[in-house]
Structures are given as structure tokens and as C-alpha cells.
Short mmCIF file of C-alpha atoms in Angstrom, two decimals:
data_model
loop_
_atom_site.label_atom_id
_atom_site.label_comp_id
_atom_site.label_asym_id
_atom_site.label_seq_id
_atom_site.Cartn_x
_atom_site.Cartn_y
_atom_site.Cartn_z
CA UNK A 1 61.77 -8.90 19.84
CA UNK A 2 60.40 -7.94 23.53
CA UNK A 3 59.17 -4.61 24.21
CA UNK A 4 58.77 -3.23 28.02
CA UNK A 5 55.88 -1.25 28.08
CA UNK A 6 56.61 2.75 26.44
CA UNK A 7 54.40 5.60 26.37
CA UNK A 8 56.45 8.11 25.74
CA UNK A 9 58.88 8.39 22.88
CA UNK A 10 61.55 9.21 24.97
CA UNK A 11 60.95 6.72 27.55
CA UNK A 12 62.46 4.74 25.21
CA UNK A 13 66.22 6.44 25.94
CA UNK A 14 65.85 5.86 29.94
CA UNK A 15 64.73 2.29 29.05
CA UNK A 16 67.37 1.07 27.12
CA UNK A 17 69.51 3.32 29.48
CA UNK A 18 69.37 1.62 31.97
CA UNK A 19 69.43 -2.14 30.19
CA UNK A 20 72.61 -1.16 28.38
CA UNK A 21 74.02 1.60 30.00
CA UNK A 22 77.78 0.68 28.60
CA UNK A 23 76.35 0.32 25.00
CA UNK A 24 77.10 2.48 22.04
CA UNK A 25 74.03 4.09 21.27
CA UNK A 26 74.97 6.40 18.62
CA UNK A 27 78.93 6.02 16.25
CA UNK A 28 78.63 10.06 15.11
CA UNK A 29 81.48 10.28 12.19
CA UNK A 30 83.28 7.40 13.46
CA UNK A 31 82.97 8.66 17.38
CA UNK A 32 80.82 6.49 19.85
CA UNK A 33 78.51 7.09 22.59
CA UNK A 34 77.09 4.95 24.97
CA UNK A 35 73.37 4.67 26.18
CA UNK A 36 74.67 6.83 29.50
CA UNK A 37 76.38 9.42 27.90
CA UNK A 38 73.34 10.18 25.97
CA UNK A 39 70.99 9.89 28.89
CA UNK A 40 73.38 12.28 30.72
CA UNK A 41 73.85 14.84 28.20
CA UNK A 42 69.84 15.13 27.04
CA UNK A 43 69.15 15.19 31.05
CA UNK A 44 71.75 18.51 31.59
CA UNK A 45 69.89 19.91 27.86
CA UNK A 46 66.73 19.56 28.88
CA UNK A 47 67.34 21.31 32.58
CA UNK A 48 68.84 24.04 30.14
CA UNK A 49 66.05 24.57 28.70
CA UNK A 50 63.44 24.05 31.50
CA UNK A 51 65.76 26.95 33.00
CA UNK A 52 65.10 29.46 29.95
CA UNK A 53 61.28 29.18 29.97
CA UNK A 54 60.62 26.12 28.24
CA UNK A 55 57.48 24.78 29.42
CA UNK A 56 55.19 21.77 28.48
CA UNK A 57 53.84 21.79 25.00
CA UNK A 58 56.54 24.54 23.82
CA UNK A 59 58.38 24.03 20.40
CA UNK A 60 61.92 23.88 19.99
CA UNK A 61 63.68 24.24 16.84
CA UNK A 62 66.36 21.56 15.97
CA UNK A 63 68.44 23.27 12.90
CA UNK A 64 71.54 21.05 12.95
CA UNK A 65 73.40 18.85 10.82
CA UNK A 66 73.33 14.85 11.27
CA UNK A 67 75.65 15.77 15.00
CA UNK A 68 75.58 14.14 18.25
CA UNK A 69 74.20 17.73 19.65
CA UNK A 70 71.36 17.02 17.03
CA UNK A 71 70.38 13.70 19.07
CA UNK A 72 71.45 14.88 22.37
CA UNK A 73 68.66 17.83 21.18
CA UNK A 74 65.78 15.95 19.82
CA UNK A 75 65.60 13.59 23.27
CA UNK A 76 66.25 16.87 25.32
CA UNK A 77 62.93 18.72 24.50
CA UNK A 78 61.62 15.46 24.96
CA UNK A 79 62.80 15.12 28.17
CA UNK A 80 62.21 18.73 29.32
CA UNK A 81 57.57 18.16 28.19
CA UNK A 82 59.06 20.24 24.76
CA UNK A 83 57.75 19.42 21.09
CA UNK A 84 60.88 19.47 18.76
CA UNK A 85 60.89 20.27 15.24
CA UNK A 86 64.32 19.24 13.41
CA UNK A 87 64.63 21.47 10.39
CA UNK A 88 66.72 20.91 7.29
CA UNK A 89 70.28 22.59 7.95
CA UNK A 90 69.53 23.10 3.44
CA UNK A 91 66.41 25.35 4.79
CA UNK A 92 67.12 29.04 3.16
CA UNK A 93 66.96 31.70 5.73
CA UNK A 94 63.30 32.60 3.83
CA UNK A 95 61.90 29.39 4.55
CA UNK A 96 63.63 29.22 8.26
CA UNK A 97 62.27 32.46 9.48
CA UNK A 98 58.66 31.15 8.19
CA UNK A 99 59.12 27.49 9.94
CA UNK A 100 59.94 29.55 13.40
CA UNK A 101 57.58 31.64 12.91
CA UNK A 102 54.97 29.21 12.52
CA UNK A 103 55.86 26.85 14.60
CA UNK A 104 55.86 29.68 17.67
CA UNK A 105 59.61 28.13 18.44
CA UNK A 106 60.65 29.03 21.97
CA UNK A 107 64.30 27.73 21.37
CA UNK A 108 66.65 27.48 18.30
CA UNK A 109 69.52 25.30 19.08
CA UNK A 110 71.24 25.87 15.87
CA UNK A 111 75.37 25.02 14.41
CA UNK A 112 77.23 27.66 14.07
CA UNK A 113 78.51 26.99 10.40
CA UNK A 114 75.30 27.59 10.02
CA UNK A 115 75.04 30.87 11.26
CA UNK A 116 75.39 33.03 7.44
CA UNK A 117 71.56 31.19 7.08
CA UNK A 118 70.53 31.61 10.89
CA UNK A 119 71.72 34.71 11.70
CA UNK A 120 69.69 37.10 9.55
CA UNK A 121 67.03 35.61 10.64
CA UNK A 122 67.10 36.23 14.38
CA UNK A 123 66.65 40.08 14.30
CA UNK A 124 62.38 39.72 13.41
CA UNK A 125 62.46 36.21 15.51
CA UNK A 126 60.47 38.13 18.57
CA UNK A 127 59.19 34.75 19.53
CA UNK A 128 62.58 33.10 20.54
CA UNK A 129 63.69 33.37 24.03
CA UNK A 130 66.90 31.52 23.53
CA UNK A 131 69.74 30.69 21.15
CA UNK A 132 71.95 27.59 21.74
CA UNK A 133 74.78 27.04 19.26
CA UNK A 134 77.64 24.44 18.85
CA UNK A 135 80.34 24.23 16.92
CA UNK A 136 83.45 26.74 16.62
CA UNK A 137 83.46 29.89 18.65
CA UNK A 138 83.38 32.82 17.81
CA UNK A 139 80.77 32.69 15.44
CA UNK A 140 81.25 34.14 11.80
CA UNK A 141 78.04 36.38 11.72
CA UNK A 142 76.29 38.50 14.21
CA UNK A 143 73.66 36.21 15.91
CA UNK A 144 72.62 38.88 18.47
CA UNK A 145 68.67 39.00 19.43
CA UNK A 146 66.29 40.94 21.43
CA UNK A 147 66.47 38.82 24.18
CA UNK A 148 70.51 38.22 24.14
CA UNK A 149 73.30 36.67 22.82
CA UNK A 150 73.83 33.06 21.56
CA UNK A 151 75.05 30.84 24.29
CA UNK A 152 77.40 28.00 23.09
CA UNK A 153 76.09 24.57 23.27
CA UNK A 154 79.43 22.51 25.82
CA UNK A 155 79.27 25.64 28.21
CA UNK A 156 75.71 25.20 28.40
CA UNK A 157 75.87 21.48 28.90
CA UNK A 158 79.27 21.82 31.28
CA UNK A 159 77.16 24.29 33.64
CA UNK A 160 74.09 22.70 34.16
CA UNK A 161 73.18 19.86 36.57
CA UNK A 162 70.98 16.99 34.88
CA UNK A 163 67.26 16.80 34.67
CA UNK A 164 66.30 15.35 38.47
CA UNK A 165 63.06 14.05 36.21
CA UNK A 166 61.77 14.12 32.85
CA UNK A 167 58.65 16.82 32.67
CA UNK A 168 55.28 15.29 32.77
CA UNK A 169 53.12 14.71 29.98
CA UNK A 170 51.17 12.46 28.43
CA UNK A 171 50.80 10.14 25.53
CA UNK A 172 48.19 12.45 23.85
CA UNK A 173 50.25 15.45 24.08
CA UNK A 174 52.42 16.49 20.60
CA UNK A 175 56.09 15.32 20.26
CA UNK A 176 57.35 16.42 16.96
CA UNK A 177 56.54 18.81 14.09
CA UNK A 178 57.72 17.57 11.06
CA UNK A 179 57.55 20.14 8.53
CA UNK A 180 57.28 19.72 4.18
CA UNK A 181 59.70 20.86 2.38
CA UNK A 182 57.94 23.62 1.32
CA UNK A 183 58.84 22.59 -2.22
CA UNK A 184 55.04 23.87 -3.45
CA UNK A 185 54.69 26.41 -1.19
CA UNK A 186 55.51 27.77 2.61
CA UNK A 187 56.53 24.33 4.65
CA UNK A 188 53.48 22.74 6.17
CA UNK A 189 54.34 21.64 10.10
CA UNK A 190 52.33 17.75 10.42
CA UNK A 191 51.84 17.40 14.08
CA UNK A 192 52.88 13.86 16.06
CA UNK A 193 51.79 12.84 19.46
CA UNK A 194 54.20 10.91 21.50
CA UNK A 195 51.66 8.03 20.79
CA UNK A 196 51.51 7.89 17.11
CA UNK A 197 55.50 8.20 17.25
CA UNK A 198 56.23 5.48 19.65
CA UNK A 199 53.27 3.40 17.84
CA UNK A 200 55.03 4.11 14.52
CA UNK A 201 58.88 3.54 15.18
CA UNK A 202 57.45 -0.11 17.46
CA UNK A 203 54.95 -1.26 14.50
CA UNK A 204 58.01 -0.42 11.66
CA UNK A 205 60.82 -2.19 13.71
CA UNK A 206 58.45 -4.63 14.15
CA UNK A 207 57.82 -5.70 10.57
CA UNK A 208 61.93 -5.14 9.63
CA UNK A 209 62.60 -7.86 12.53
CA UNK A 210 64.94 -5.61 13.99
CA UNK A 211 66.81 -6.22 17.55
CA UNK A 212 68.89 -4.98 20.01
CA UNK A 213 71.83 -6.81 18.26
CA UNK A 214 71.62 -4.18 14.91
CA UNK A 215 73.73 -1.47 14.16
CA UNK A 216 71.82 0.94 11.73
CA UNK A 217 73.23 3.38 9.22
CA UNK A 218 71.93 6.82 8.46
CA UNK A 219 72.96 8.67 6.27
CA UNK A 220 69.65 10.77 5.80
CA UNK A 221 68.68 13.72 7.25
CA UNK A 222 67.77 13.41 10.53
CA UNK A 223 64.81 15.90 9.51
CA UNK A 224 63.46 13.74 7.22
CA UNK A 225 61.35 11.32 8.61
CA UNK A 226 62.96 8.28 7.29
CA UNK A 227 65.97 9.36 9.25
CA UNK A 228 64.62 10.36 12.39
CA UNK A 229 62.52 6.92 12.84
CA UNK A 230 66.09 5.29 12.12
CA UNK A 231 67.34 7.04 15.59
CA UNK A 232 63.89 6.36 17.38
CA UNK A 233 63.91 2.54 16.56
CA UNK A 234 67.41 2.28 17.30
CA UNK A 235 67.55 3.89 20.27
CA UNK A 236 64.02 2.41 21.65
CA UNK A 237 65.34 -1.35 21.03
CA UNK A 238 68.87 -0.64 22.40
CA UNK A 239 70.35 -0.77 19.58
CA UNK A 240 73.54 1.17 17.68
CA UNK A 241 72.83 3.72 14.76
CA UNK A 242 75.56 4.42 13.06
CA UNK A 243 75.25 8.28 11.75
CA UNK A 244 76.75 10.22 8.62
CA UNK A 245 76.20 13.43 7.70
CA UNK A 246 75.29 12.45 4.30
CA UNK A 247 75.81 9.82 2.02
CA UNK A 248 78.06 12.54 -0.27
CA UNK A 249 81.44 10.65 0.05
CA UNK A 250 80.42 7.07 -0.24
CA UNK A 251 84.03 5.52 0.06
CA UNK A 252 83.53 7.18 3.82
CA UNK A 253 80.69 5.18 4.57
CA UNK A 254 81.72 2.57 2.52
CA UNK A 255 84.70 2.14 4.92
CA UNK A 256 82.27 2.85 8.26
CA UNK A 257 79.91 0.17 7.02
CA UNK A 258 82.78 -2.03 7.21
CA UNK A 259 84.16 -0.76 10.09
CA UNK A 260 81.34 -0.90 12.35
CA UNK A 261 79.60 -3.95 10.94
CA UNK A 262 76.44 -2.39 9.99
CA UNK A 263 73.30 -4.78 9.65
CA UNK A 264 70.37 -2.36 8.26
CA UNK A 265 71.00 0.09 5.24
CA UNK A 266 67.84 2.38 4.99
CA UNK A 267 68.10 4.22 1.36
CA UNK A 268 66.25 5.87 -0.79
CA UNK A 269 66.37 4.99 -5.08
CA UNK A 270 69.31 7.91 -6.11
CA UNK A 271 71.02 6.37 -3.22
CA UNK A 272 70.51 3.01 -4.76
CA UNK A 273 71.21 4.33 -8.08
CA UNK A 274 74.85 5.77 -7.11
CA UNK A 275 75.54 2.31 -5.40
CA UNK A 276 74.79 0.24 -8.70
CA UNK A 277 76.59 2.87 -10.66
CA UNK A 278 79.98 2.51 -8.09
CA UNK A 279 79.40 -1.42 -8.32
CA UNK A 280 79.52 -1.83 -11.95
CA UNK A 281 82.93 -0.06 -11.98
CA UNK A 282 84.06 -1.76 -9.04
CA UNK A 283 82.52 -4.58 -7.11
CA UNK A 284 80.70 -3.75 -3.71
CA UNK A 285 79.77 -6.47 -1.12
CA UNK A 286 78.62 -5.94 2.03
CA UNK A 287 77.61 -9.44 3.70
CA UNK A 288 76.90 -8.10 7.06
CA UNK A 289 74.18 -6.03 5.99
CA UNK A 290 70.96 -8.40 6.88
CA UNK A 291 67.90 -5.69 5.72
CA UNK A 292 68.09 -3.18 3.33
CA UNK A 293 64.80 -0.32 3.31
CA UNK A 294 63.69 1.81 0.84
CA UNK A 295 60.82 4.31 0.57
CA UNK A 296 60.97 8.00 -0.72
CA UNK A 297 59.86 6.92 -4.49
CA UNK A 298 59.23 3.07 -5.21
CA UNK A 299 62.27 1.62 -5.87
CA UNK A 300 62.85 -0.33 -9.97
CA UNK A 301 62.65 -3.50 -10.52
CA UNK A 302 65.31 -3.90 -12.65
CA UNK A 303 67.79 -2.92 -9.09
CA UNK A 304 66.70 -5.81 -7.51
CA UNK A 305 69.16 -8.26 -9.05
CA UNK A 306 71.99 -6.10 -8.68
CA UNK A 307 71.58 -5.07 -5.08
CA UNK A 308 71.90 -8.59 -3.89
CA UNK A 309 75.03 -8.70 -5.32
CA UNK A 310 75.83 -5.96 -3.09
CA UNK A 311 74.25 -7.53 -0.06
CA UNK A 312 74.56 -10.85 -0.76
CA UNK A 313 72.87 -11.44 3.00
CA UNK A 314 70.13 -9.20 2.92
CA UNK A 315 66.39 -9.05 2.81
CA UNK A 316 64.87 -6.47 0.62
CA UNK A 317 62.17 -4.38 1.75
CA UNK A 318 60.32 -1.85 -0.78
CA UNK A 319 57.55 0.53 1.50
CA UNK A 320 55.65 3.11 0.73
CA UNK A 321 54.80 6.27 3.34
CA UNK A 322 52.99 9.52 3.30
CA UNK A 323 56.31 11.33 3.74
CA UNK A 324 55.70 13.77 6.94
CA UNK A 325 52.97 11.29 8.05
CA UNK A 326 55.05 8.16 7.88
CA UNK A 327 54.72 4.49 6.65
CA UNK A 328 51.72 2.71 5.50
CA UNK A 329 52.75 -0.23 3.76
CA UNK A 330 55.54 -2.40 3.22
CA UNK A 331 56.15 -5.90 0.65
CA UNK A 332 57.21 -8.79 2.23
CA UNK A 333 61.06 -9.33 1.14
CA UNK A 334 60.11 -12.85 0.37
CA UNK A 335 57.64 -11.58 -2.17
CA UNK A 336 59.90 -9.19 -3.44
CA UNK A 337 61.10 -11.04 -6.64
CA UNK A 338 57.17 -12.05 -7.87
CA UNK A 339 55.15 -9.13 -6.94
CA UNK A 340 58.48 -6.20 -8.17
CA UNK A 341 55.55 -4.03 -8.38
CA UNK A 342 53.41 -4.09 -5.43
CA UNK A 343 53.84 -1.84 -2.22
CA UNK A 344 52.65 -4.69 -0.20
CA UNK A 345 50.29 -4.44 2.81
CA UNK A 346 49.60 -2.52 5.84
CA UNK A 347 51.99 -1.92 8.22
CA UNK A 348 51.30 -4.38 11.49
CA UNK A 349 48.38 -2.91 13.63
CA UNK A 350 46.60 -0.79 10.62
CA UNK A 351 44.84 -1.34 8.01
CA UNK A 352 44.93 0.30 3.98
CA UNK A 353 42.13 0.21 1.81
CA UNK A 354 41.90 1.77 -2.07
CA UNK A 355 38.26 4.38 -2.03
CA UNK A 356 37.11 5.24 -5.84
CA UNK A 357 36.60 8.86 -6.31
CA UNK A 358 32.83 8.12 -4.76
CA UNK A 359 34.13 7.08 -2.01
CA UNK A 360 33.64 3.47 -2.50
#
């Protein structure tokens, strides 16, 4: 695996841009898009929202499904010197009006099937100077604001010329906020420089063996870490992710798996759980699947056995992660069979140690 030299996390887009311009850098639903059309379409978002007052350092708030405006989003505040935040399209209008709140968002770009969750909220949002919205027009709610209507997401991207060049910032200055779930409590926004994220996504891919040759699948949320990284490594190695909006109708992705010849299955355990529940019905195989992930919650022993059955070609990687903070260890597949219990070592380029309670 050869690396040029990124800095930036979304250096990695113009990058592989411009190495495999005619590649399909993202199958959305069964629907491809190649390296330029992305380039193209997070260049005319990101002019967008330089033109409504987004300015270095300003958050924008990413509450989509898994959809190719989500991507063409996340690599458009990028572009425009923005620090996105993808937030769960699940979120409750509660927690949603705390996470914009919080995060002093600038910009929602938002679905509009989403708008019975989004648009109650937008009345106290004083801090949002924008709305952005795809999907089906007109939009089933009220989504007015004090500062105007909701513009829809293809006429903004029809009207406006691309980004002539990306905003300037630096590899010290934030990227993402990726925020808890809030499960214990309001959500808690962890803070990512565009070093820490491109250090992350090179060290994981890195350790997986992963090339420009794999086609990913995700079917996680693209707010959750473990899916986001999945778009960031494939898109930073040239690569093709392959993206569902959930893994809720496996036979779908069973067939798109098969379809589009998809090499790395990143899962977490109920995942794994449904798939050995499916398999001892019916029999699953999947040979072109060469590395299958799991973190989330450690992954039992006892699946092992069964899951090379259902990739018969694969290696099998059990990590473990800090969740909003990202990986921090991963087993060796070759060790997976005599140490079924260990969450391996650190990830290339740290280091993990165990402190007692007195800090020894």
C-alpha cells in the first residue's frame, strides 16, 4: 500500500480524484459514482456554503441518512475550512436541538423525510444561518426559520459554480465532532483534528492491508464512527465503498454483496449474530469477501467457526476502540483461533499500556 503525502482529510478526495477520476468511489443503493462526480459535487457544496457565511472553523450539521448527499456533505464542509458533525437521522428532536445547540452549527443540511424530527426544532435554532434539504419537495412539515426558508439540496448544487479552491487550513485545526449517543445523558461532541483523522483512517487501513483494489460495505451509520472511517479509508486509498442504509433487509445486501463483489465486511456482533442465525437456516457463502472487522462489543468465540463458513476467504479481525475516540487495538487474524480472547495490540504508530488504579 503507497500513500502520497495527506494532511488534510479531505485531501484525500482530490488525491484519489485525480488518480482515478473514472472510478466508482461510492455504489449508494445500488447507484455508482465516480471519484469526479464526487469531487464535483462537494466542490459546488462547499461554494454553497462558503456563499451563506460559512467560514473556517464553523460547524455544520450532517443529519442525513446513509445518502450520496450525506458524502457529497461530509467532504463539502471539508472542502469549504468547515468542521462537520454527522448526526444520527434516529436523534429525537430533544436530543437534535441540544447537539445544534452545542455544537454552535452554522448549517443543517438535513433529508426531508426527516423533517417531522427537524422541523420543530428550527423555530429556537437562532444559531443556524442556513437550511439545506434533499429529498422530495414540498416538504411535509413547516421548516421555516428566522433567517428563511429551507433551500432544496439539487437546486442548490445545479446553481452554484464549484469551489475554484478548497479553504485553507491546517492540520491542527478541528475536522469532525463526533457526538455520544447521549444514551447517559445530553450527547457529548469529541473533537477531531484533520490530523488525528487522517492519522487514524491511514494507521487502521494500514493494519487491515487494505488497497485501492477493495470494495467496502457499510451498512452502519455513517455517524457512527465505525462507519464514517469506512468512507474515509475508502475514499483516501481510491477505493469503492459500497453503502446501505442499514443492514435491516439482509437479502438486499446479501444480493449487493454479490453483485458488486465486495472484499471487506465491517460488522458489529448483532450483525454477526443475525448472519449465523440466517446461515443455519440457509447456507451463506461469500468467497469474495477477503477481511471481515468487528468492534462495537468484543465479538464470541464460539462465532468464529461459523463465520468462516460464511467467508470461507476471509481474515478475521476482532478490535477494540474508544467509540467516539476511535481504535486502539486490534488481534492479528492469524492469532485469532489461539488467543479468542485477547484484543490484541496497538494499532501501528501507538502504543497501549494497562495503569493499576495507582497509576502504575
Amino acid at each position: 500500500m503507497s500513500f502520497s503525502v495527506i494532511r488534510l482529510l479531505h485531501e484525500g478526495l482530490t488525491a484519489s480524484a485525480r488518480q482515478f477520476a473514472g472510478r466508482h468511489a461510492v455504489v449508494v443503493e445500488g447507484v455508482p459514482h465516480t471519484y469526479a462526480e464526487l469531487l464535483d459535487g462537494a466542490l459546488r457544496l462547499a461554494a454553497a456554503l462558503r456563499e451563506r457565511g460559512v467560514k473556517r472553523g464553523d460547524r455544520v450539521a450532517i443529519y442525513m441518512d446513509n445518502t450520496w448527499p450525506c458524502v457529497l456533505s461530509i467532504f463539502a464542509v471539508l472542502l469549504a475550512g468547515g468542521v462537520f458533525l454527522v448526526i444520527n437521522p434516529q436523534t429525537k428532536p430533544d436530543k437534535l436541538a441540544f447537539i445544534l445547540d452545542d455544537s454552535d452549527a452554522a448549517v443543517l443540511l438535513t433529508d426531508s423525510h426527516l423533517a417531522s424530527s427537524f422541523g420543530p426544532v428550527l423555530a429556537n435554532a437562532h444559531k443556524l444561518k442556513s437550511v439545506i434539504c434533499s429529498g422530495k419537495w414540498p416538504i411535509p412539515a413547516p421548516i421555516g426559520k428566522p433567517s428563511g426558508p429551507a433551500e432544496p439540496f439539487d437546486d442548490v448544487l445545479r446553481d452554484t459554480a464549484p469551489l475554484a479552491k478548497p479553504e485553507a487550513v491546517i492540520p491542527n485545526d478541528l475536522a469532525a465532532l463526533i457526538y455520544t449517543s447521549g444514551s447517559t445523558g445530553n450527547p457529548k461532541g469529541v473533537m477531531h483534528t484533520h490530523q488525528s483523522m487522517v492519522f487514524a483512517a491511514e494507521s487502521i487501513a494500514e493494519y487491515l492491508r487494505l488497497s485501492e483494489v477493495d470494495r467496502i460495505l457499510c451498512v452502519l451509520p455513517l455517524a457512527f464512527d465505525y462507519g464514517l472511517y469506512q468512507l474515509l479509508m475508502a475514499i483516501r486509498l481510491g477505493a469503492t465503498l459500497v453503502l446501505e442504509r442499514s443492514f435491516t433487509y439482509p437479502a438486499q445486501i446479501f444480493n449487493r454483496m454479490r453483485e458488486q463483489q465486495v472484499t471487506v465486511f465491517p460488522g458489529v456482533p448483532t450483525i454477526y449474530a443475525m448472519l449465523l442465525s440466517m446461515h443455519a437456516r440457509e447456507k451463506l457463502e461469500f468467497p469474495s469477501v477477503t477481511r471481515v472487522t468487528n468492534t462495537a462489543a468484543a465479538l464470541p468465540a464460539a462465532f468464529q467457526q461459523q463465520l468462516r463458513e460464511i467467508f470461507p476467504n476471509a481474515l478475521i479481525y476482532r478490535m477494540y476502540g474508544l467509540t467516539e475516540c476511535k481504535r486502539v487495538c486490534y488481534l492479528e487474524p492469524e492469532l485469532a483461533d489461539t488467543k479468542t480472547e485477547s484484543v490484541g495490540k496497538a494499532i501501528p504508530g501507538t502504543e497501549v499500556f494497562l495503569l493499576t488504579v495507582d497509576g502504575e
